[in-house]
């Protein structure tokens, strides 16, 4: 079964990734507006109203802010953990939700023929999860807001055919950049984000399993990173010829295929 994936947007301004396999259509996160998601999917010939589920990774606004609109306007069932929903509801205006389906951050979620494995993350959301989407023998990871390279992460990435992987910041740019000290500490701390170097080392090790077809670097910081720096670091550190893409902070990617 072939799978396709489109990053509709990735980064602190909003996250939303579309995955399709065997007739099942999923959105991971709802951090962009309903109109943006609808238009960007339509530009790739997809109808947002046919999406089977929007699955939320954690309670930070850049991942859940527009979940209520996705649910009400397009009738998409919302999959979210109870703790994430409670935390987000107290901060974002999610509005009235009709179709909410709970999962735990270590569950397997079945949506027709697709299995979504939730993986609990040490990021500083209240109950964060990353996801592996499995259709037949094919597996795509959507792994952002990871905290640090936790146990099992190399093993998980090694088991994937393709991955969206957080590559958030360049350490030198973060150190020299405008952020206040507490925020720099949060980002590079164990509950923050993965650096280019950490992501590159992880991908370098995982690619040795020879299963990965491509990796899309995701959730790049605007101030503390840029696509050229990220790609250069990955090429230097990982020392392989894995196909690399970069998810844009403001627009949709091409359609990526896993075959
Ligand atoms: Zn985020
Ligand atoms: Zn986050």
GROMACS .gro file of C-alpha atoms and ligand atoms in nm:
model
  261
    1UNK     CA    1   0.000   0.000   0.000
    2UNK     CA    2   0.150   0.336  -0.102
    3UNK     CA    3   0.132   0.627   0.137
    4UNK     CA    4   0.152   0.995   0.062
    5UNK     CA    5   0.227   1.286   0.291
    6UNK     CA    6   0.203   1.664   0.263
    7UNK     CA    7   0.327   1.914   0.518
    8UNK     CA    8   0.067   2.191   0.510
    9UNK     CA    9   0.282   2.398   0.747
   10UNK     CA   10   0.545   2.328   1.011
   11UNK     CA   11   0.691   2.538   1.291
   12UNK     CA   12   0.596   2.757   1.583
   13UNK     CA   13   0.349   2.955   1.366
   14UNK     CA   14   0.139   2.643   1.318
   15UNK     CA   15   0.164   2.274   1.238
   16UNK     CA   16  -0.050   2.049   1.021
   17UNK     CA   17   0.059   1.738   0.829
   18UNK     CA   18  -0.161   1.538   0.595
   19UNK     CA   19  -0.115   1.161   0.552
   20UNK     CA   20  -0.308   0.939   0.312
   21UNK     CA   21  -0.296   0.562   0.279
   22UNK     CA   22  -0.537   0.314   0.126
   23UNK     CA   23  -0.825   0.559   0.121
   24UNK     CA   24  -0.769   0.673   0.480
   25UNK     CA   25  -0.695   1.043   0.521
   26UNK     CA   26  -0.547   1.189   0.837
   27UNK     CA   27  -0.434   1.525   0.962
   28UNK     CA   28  -0.178   1.541   1.237
   29UNK     CA   29  -0.233   1.864   1.435
   30UNK     CA   30  -0.453   2.165   1.370
   31UNK     CA   31  -0.223   2.464   1.417
   32UNK     CA   32  -0.323   2.647   1.097
   33UNK     CA   33  -0.662   2.796   1.016
   34UNK     CA   34  -0.937   2.589   0.862
   35UNK     CA   35  -0.923   2.803   0.547
   36UNK     CA   36  -0.547   2.757   0.513
   37UNK     CA   37  -0.576   2.380   0.554
   38UNK     CA   38  -0.868   2.361   0.312
   39UNK     CA   39  -0.696   2.573   0.044
   40UNK     CA   40  -0.360   2.400   0.070
   41UNK     CA   41  -0.519   2.056   0.045
   42UNK     CA   42  -0.736   2.171  -0.246
   43UNK     CA   43  -0.422   2.293  -0.426
   44UNK     CA   44  -0.307   1.931  -0.414
   45UNK     CA   45  -0.648   1.803  -0.529
   46UNK     CA   46  -0.764   1.694  -0.184
   47UNK     CA   47  -1.092   1.774  -0.008
   48UNK     CA   48  -1.057   1.846   0.364
   49UNK     CA   49  -1.415   1.729   0.421
   50UNK     CA   50  -1.309   1.374   0.333
   51UNK     CA   51  -1.047   1.363   0.611
   52UNK     CA   52  -1.119   1.079   0.857
   53UNK     CA   53  -0.947   1.216   1.165
   54UNK     CA   54  -0.745   1.505   1.300
   55UNK     CA   55  -0.506   1.374   1.564
   56UNK     CA   56  -0.351   1.620   1.808
   57UNK     CA   57   0.005   1.576   1.936
   58UNK     CA   58  -0.003   1.811   2.236
   59UNK     CA   59  -0.158   2.115   2.396
   60UNK     CA   60   0.066   2.390   2.258
   61UNK     CA   61  -0.126   2.639   2.047
   62UNK     CA   62   0.082   2.583   1.734
   63UNK     CA   63  -0.060   2.229   1.725
   64UNK     CA   64  -0.417   2.256   1.851
   65UNK     CA   65  -0.528   2.620   1.812
   66UNK     CA   66  -0.777   2.559   1.527
   67UNK     CA   67  -0.894   2.208   1.618
   68UNK     CA   68  -1.245   2.330   1.699
   69UNK     CA   69  -1.287   2.479   1.352
   70UNK     CA   70  -1.156   2.163   1.184
   71UNK     CA   71  -1.414   1.967   1.381
   72UNK     CA   72  -1.716   2.193   1.335
   73UNK     CA   73  -1.662   2.337   0.989
   74UNK     CA   74  -1.545   2.019   0.817
   75UNK     CA   75  -1.701   1.753   1.042
   76UNK     CA   76  -1.368   1.584   1.116
   77UNK     CA   77  -1.354   1.366   1.430
   78UNK     CA   78  -1.100   1.506   1.678
   79UNK     CA   79  -0.860   1.261   1.842
   80UNK     CA   80  -0.694   1.406   2.150
   81UNK     CA   81  -0.586   1.289   2.494
   82UNK     CA   82  -0.803   1.411   2.785
   83UNK     CA   83  -0.514   1.596   2.950
   84UNK     CA   84  -0.416   1.770   2.626
   85UNK     CA   85  -0.775   1.878   2.563
   86UNK     CA   86  -0.820   2.009   2.917
   87UNK     CA   87  -0.495   2.207   2.904
   88UNK     CA   88  -0.566   2.351   2.560
   89UNK     CA   89  -0.928   2.438   2.641
   90UNK     CA   90  -0.812   2.657   2.927
   91UNK     CA   91  -0.579   2.855   2.699
   92UNK     CA   92  -0.709   2.850   2.340
   93UNK     CA   93  -1.066   2.923   2.236
   94UNK     CA   94  -1.148   2.579   2.097
   95UNK     CA   95  -1.525   2.640   2.107
   96UNK     CA   96  -1.787   2.371   2.126
   97UNK     CA   97  -1.669   2.025   2.025
   98UNK     CA   98  -1.911   1.752   1.922
   99UNK     CA   99  -1.702   1.460   1.803
  100UNK     CA  100  -1.408   1.404   2.037
  101UNK     CA  101  -1.242   1.064   2.058
  102UNK     CA  102  -0.996   1.015   2.341
  103UNK     CA  103  -0.672   0.825   2.328
  104UNK     CA  104  -0.381   0.785   2.566
  105UNK     CA  105  -0.034   0.898   2.467
  106UNK     CA  106   0.089   0.537   2.445
  107UNK     CA  107  -0.212   0.393   2.259
  108UNK     CA  108  -0.257   0.244   1.916
  109UNK     CA  109  -0.544   0.417   1.734
  110UNK     CA  110  -0.716   0.224   1.457
  111UNK     CA  111  -0.878   0.427   1.179
  112UNK     CA  112  -1.015   0.185   0.921
  113UNK     CA  113  -0.710   0.004   0.777
  114UNK     CA  114  -0.456   0.240   0.928
  115UNK     CA  115  -0.296   0.203   1.268
  116UNK     CA  116  -0.159   0.512   1.440
  117UNK     CA  117   0.090   0.443   1.717
  118UNK     CA  118   0.106   0.724   1.973
  119UNK     CA  119   0.445   0.762   2.139
  120UNK     CA  120   0.467   0.957   2.462
  121UNK     CA  121   0.724   1.239   2.440
  122UNK     CA  122   0.929   1.422   2.707
  123UNK     CA  123   0.846   1.764   2.553
  124UNK     CA  124   0.693   2.025   2.787
  125UNK     CA  125   0.332   1.982   2.681
  126UNK     CA  126   0.113   1.827   2.951
  127UNK     CA  127   0.070   1.493   2.773
  128UNK     CA  128   0.262   1.508   2.446
  129UNK     CA  129   0.268   1.241   2.180
  130UNK     CA  130   0.444   1.180   1.850
  131UNK     CA  131   0.301   0.941   1.593
  132UNK     CA  132   0.388   0.652   1.367
  133UNK     CA  133   0.124   0.595   1.099
  134UNK     CA  134   0.121   0.238   0.975
  135UNK     CA  135  -0.062   0.112   0.666
  136UNK     CA  136   0.007  -0.247   0.570
  137UNK     CA  137   0.384  -0.282   0.592
  138UNK     CA  138   0.454   0.090   0.540
  139UNK     CA  139   0.526   0.330   0.823
  140UNK     CA  140   0.559   0.711   0.831
  141UNK     CA  141   0.665   0.895   1.146
  142UNK     CA  142   0.548   1.242   1.246
  143UNK     CA  143   0.798   1.320   1.516
  144UNK     CA  144   0.821   1.680   1.636
  145UNK     CA  145   0.828   1.858   1.972
  146UNK     CA  146   1.029   1.567   2.109
  147UNK     CA  147   1.207   1.717   2.411
  148UNK     CA  148   1.529   1.522   2.362
  149UNK     CA  149   1.652   1.207   2.190
  150UNK     CA  150   1.475   0.972   2.428
  151UNK     CA  151   1.529   0.599   2.462
  152UNK     CA  152   1.383   0.404   2.169
  153UNK     CA  153   1.383   0.701   1.931
  154UNK     CA  154   1.664   0.563   1.713
  155UNK     CA  155   1.492   0.227   1.709
  156UNK     CA  156   1.160   0.390   1.612
  157UNK     CA  157   1.311   0.597   1.330
  158UNK     CA  158   1.501   0.290   1.204
  159UNK     CA  159   1.167   0.113   1.167
  160UNK     CA  160   1.018   0.381   0.939
  161UNK     CA  161   0.994   0.414   0.561
  162UNK     CA  162   0.978   0.793   0.589
  163UNK     CA  163   0.984   1.052   0.864
  164UNK     CA  164   0.896   1.409   0.946
  165UNK     CA  165   1.157   1.482   1.208
  166UNK     CA  166   1.200   1.789   1.422
  167UNK     CA  167   1.524   1.978   1.347
  168UNK     CA  168   1.441   2.292   1.540
  169UNK     CA  169   1.752   2.500   1.598
  170UNK     CA  170   2.117   2.556   1.526
  171UNK     CA  171   2.295   2.575   1.864
  172UNK     CA  172   2.524   2.863   1.759
  173UNK     CA  173   2.233   3.065   1.619
  174UNK     CA  174   2.030   3.002   1.935
  175UNK     CA  175   2.321   3.108   2.156
  176UNK     CA  176   2.384   3.429   1.956
  177UNK     CA  177   2.015   3.502   1.891
  178UNK     CA  178   1.765   3.745   2.046
  179UNK     CA  179   1.579   3.509   2.280
  180UNK     CA  180   1.592   3.572   2.656
  181UNK     CA  181   1.806   3.330   2.857
  182UNK     CA  182   1.513   3.138   3.005
  183UNK     CA  183   1.370   3.070   2.660
  184UNK     CA  184   1.708   2.957   2.520
  185UNK     CA  185   1.733   2.722   2.817
  186UNK     CA  186   1.381   2.588   2.758
  187UNK     CA  187   1.445   2.518   2.389
  188UNK     CA  188   1.773   2.331   2.438
  189UNK     CA  189   1.666   2.169   2.766
  190UNK     CA  190   1.539   1.811   2.796
  191UNK     CA  191   1.174   1.915   2.748
  192UNK     CA  192   1.232   2.151   2.457
  193UNK     CA  193   1.323   2.076   2.096
  194UNK     CA  194   1.583   1.879   1.899
  195UNK     CA  195   1.872   2.070   1.743
  196UNK     CA  196   1.992   2.016   1.386
  197UNK     CA  197   2.286   1.821   1.526
  198UNK     CA  198   2.071   1.594   1.742
  199UNK     CA  199   1.829   1.527   1.458
  200UNK     CA  200   2.115   1.466   1.213
  201UNK     CA  201   2.291   1.222   1.440
  202UNK     CA  202   1.964   1.040   1.501
  203UNK     CA  203   1.891   1.017   1.127
  204UNK     CA  204   2.246   0.909   1.054
  205UNK     CA  205   2.213   0.616   1.293
  206UNK     CA  206   1.860   0.526   1.185
  207UNK     CA  207   1.946   0.536   0.813
  208UNK     CA  208   2.194   0.253   0.864
  209UNK     CA  209   1.892   0.020   0.876
  210UNK     CA  210   1.848   0.109   0.504
  211UNK     CA  211   1.473   0.140   0.536
  212UNK     CA  212   1.419   0.516   0.523
  213UNK     CA  213   1.322   0.649   0.178
  214UNK     CA  214   1.328   1.014   0.282
  215UNK     CA  215   1.326   1.247   0.579
  216UNK     CA  216   1.153   1.584   0.596
  217UNK     CA  217   1.312   1.819   0.848
  218UNK     CA  218   1.033   1.983   1.042
  219UNK     CA  219   0.947   2.248   1.301
  220UNK     CA  220   1.247   2.468   1.207
  221UNK     CA  221   1.283   2.781   1.420
  222UNK     CA  222   1.251   3.111   1.236
  223UNK     CA  223   1.509   3.295   1.448
  224UNK     CA  224   1.747   3.013   1.536
  225UNK     CA  225   1.765   2.812   1.216
  226UNK     CA  226   1.717   2.823   0.842
  227UNK     CA  227   1.678   2.552   0.576
  228UNK     CA  228   2.033   2.592   0.438
  229UNK     CA  229   2.196   2.564   0.778
  230UNK     CA  230   1.979   2.265   0.868
  231UNK     CA  231   2.052   2.076   0.545
  232UNK     CA  232   2.425   2.153   0.567
  233UNK     CA  233   2.440   2.022   0.924
  234UNK     CA  234   2.251   1.707   0.831
  235UNK     CA  235   2.482   1.641   0.536
  236UNK     CA  236   2.792   1.692   0.751
  237UNK     CA  237   2.681   1.499   1.058
  238UNK     CA  238   2.482   1.213   0.905
  239UNK     CA  239   2.734   1.147   0.626
  240UNK     CA  240   2.490   0.966   0.396
  241UNK     CA  241   2.284   1.045   0.085
  242UNK     CA  242   1.938   1.008   0.236
  243UNK     CA  243   1.682   1.222   0.049
  244UNK     CA  244   1.610   1.527   0.263
  245UNK     CA  245   1.326   1.776   0.241
  246UNK     CA  246   1.253   2.077   0.460
  247UNK     CA  247   0.897   2.154   0.572
  248UNK     CA  248   0.819   2.522   0.515
  249UNK     CA  249   0.710   2.748   0.800
  250UNK     CA  250   0.438   2.916   0.593
  251UNK     CA  251   0.333   2.702   0.300
  252UNK     CA  252   0.257   2.350   0.191
  253UNK     CA  253   0.519   2.108   0.067
  254UNK     CA  254   0.502   1.896  -0.244
  255UNK     CA  255   0.333   1.558  -0.223
  256UNK     CA  256   0.584   1.311  -0.079
  257UNK     CA  257   0.535   0.945  -0.161
  258UNK     CA  258   0.631   0.628   0.020
  259UNK     CA  259   0.626   0.322  -0.204
  260LIG    ZN1  260   0.538   2.301   1.831
  261LIG    ZN1  261   0.531   2.211   2.166
   0.00000   0.00000   0.00000
